[in-house]
Amino acid sequence: MLNMFRKKQPVKKEYDRANQKPVLRCSICTGEQVAGFKNIHTGQWEEVMLIKNEEDLETFKRTYDLKEVAKEY
């Protein structure tokens, strides 16, 4: 019965570390931030989640086991 109220732990996910790098895309005009992965060879962008606050960014880092995320404007 207590499991119903327990906070859900994020599931660890993987990404292609050899071909992708984590990036936080930031809009200069609106300040909107989107976390995702950029292919280092082709520049192709894969959007993962919208970052609304610092908690969302920490969730993204925990989910993909990241220490730092580069910002791109």
PDB file of C-alpha atoms in Angstrom:
ATOM      1  CA  MET A   1       0.000   0.000   0.000  1.00  0.00           C
ATOM      2  CA  LEU A   2       2.838   2.426   0.742  1.00  0.00           C
ATOM      3  CA  ASN A   3       4.362   1.934  -2.724  1.00  0.00           C
ATOM      4  CA  MET A   4       1.509   4.009  -4.183  1.00  0.00           C
ATOM      5  CA  PHE A   5       2.833   7.178  -2.563  1.00  0.00           C
ATOM      6  CA  ARG A   6       6.546   6.633  -3.030  1.00  0.00           C
ATOM      7  CA  LYS A   7       8.343   8.996  -5.422  1.00  0.00           C
ATOM      8  CA  LYS A   8       9.188   7.295  -8.699  1.00  0.00           C
ATOM      9  CA  GLN A   9      12.911   6.946  -9.379  1.00  0.00           C
ATOM     10  CA  PRO A  10      14.024   7.893 -12.900  1.00  0.00           C
ATOM     11  CA  VAL A  11      15.103   4.963 -15.038  1.00  0.00           C
ATOM     12  CA  LYS A  12      18.697   5.173 -16.272  1.00  0.00           C
ATOM     13  CA  LYS A  13      18.852   5.469 -20.046  1.00  0.00           C
ATOM     14  CA  GLU A  14      21.728   5.174 -22.481  1.00  0.00           C
ATOM     15  CA  TYR A  15      22.767   7.147 -25.535  1.00  0.00           C
ATOM     16  CA  ASP A  16      25.434   6.561 -28.186  1.00  0.00           C
ATOM     17  CA  ARG A  17      28.444   8.115 -26.431  1.00  0.00           C
ATOM     18  CA  ALA A  18      30.716   7.480 -29.441  1.00  0.00           C
ATOM     19  CA  ASN A  19      28.533   9.463 -31.862  1.00  0.00           C
ATOM     20  CA  GLN A  20      26.425  11.809 -29.731  1.00  0.00           C
ATOM     21  CA  LYS A  21      27.059  14.525 -27.174  1.00  0.00           C
ATOM     22  CA  PRO A  22      24.544  15.934 -24.668  1.00  0.00           C
ATOM     23  CA  VAL A  23      23.521  19.513 -25.469  1.00  0.00           C
ATOM     24  CA  LEU A  24      21.181  22.069 -23.930  1.00  0.00           C
ATOM     25  CA  ARG A  25      19.711  24.223 -26.723  1.00  0.00           C
ATOM     26  CA  CYS A  26      18.843  27.694 -25.445  1.00  0.00           C
ATOM     27  CA  SER A  27      16.771  30.326 -27.245  1.00  0.00           C
ATOM     28  CA  ILE A  28      18.236  33.818 -27.047  1.00  0.00           C
ATOM     29  CA  CYS A  29      14.821  35.464 -27.536  1.00  0.00           C
ATOM     30  CA  THR A  30      12.520  33.453 -25.281  1.00  0.00           C
ATOM     31  CA  GLY A  31      14.943  31.739 -22.916  1.00  0.00           C
ATOM     32  CA  GLU A  32      13.406  28.344 -23.717  1.00  0.00           C
ATOM     33  CA  GLN A  33      15.757  25.427 -23.057  1.00  0.00           C
ATOM     34  CA  VAL A  34      15.562  21.977 -24.637  1.00  0.00           C
ATOM     35  CA  ALA A  35      17.813  19.067 -23.651  1.00  0.00           C
ATOM     36  CA  GLY A  36      18.874  16.492 -26.174  1.00  0.00           C
ATOM     37  CA  PHE A  37      21.729  14.919 -28.090  1.00  0.00           C
ATOM     38  CA  LYS A  38      23.661  16.158 -31.105  1.00  0.00           C
ATOM     39  CA  ASN A  39      25.417  13.808 -33.512  1.00  0.00           C
ATOM     40  CA  ILE A  40      29.064  14.910 -33.554  1.00  0.00           C
ATOM     41  CA  HIS A  41      29.537  13.799 -37.179  1.00  0.00           C
ATOM     42  CA  THR A  42      26.370  15.029 -38.902  1.00  0.00           C
ATOM     43  CA  GLY A  43      25.073  17.688 -36.494  1.00  0.00           C
ATOM     44  CA  GLN A  44      21.663  15.970 -36.380  1.00  0.00           C
ATOM     45  CA  TRP A  45      19.646  16.988 -33.304  1.00  0.00           C
ATOM     46  CA  GLU A  46      17.578  14.568 -31.187  1.00  0.00           C
ATOM     47  CA  GLU A  47      15.277  16.363 -28.741  1.00  0.00           C
ATOM     48  CA  VAL A  48      14.673  14.567 -25.435  1.00  0.00           C
ATOM     49  CA  MET A  49      12.894  16.949 -23.063  1.00  0.00           C
ATOM     50  CA  LEU A  50      11.899  20.552 -22.385  1.00  0.00           C
ATOM     51  CA  ILE A  51      13.770  22.108 -19.468  1.00  0.00           C
ATOM     52  CA  LYS A  52      11.462  24.404 -17.477  1.00  0.00           C
ATOM     53  CA  ASN A  53      13.536  24.714 -14.306  1.00  0.00           C
ATOM     54  CA  GLU A  54      16.688  23.494 -12.570  1.00  0.00           C
ATOM     55  CA  GLU A  55      14.902  20.353 -11.338  1.00  0.00           C
ATOM     56  CA  ASP A  56      14.176  19.288 -14.939  1.00  0.00           C
ATOM     57  CA  LEU A  57      17.853  19.745 -15.821  1.00  0.00           C
ATOM     58  CA  GLU A  58      18.916  17.609 -12.851  1.00  0.00           C
ATOM     59  CA  THR A  59      16.424  14.915 -13.898  1.00  0.00           C
ATOM     60  CA  PHE A  60      17.924  14.887 -17.409  1.00  0.00           C
ATOM     61  CA  LYS A  61      21.457  14.607 -15.974  1.00  0.00           C
ATOM     62  CA  ARG A  62      20.475  11.782 -13.592  1.00  0.00           C
ATOM     63  CA  THR A  63      18.576   9.874 -16.279  1.00  0.00           C
ATOM     64  CA  TYR A  64      21.548   9.805 -18.657  1.00  0.00           C
ATOM     65  CA  ASP A  65      24.269   9.773 -15.936  1.00  0.00           C
ATOM     66  CA  LEU A  66      25.763  13.138 -16.973  1.00  0.00           C
ATOM     67  CA  LYS A  67      27.921  15.557 -15.014  1.00  0.00           C
ATOM     68  CA  GLU A  68      27.884  18.506 -17.451  1.00  0.00           C
ATOM     69  CA  VAL A  69      25.720  19.532 -20.396  1.00  0.00           C
ATOM     70  CA  ALA A  70      27.070  21.989 -22.975  1.00  0.00           C
ATOM     71  CA  LYS A  71      24.874  24.972 -23.897  1.00  0.00           C
ATOM     72  CA  GLU A  72      24.222  25.860 -27.517  1.00  0.00           C
ATOM     73  CA  TYR A  73      22.555  29.117 -28.601  1.00  0.00           C
TER      74      TYR A  73
END
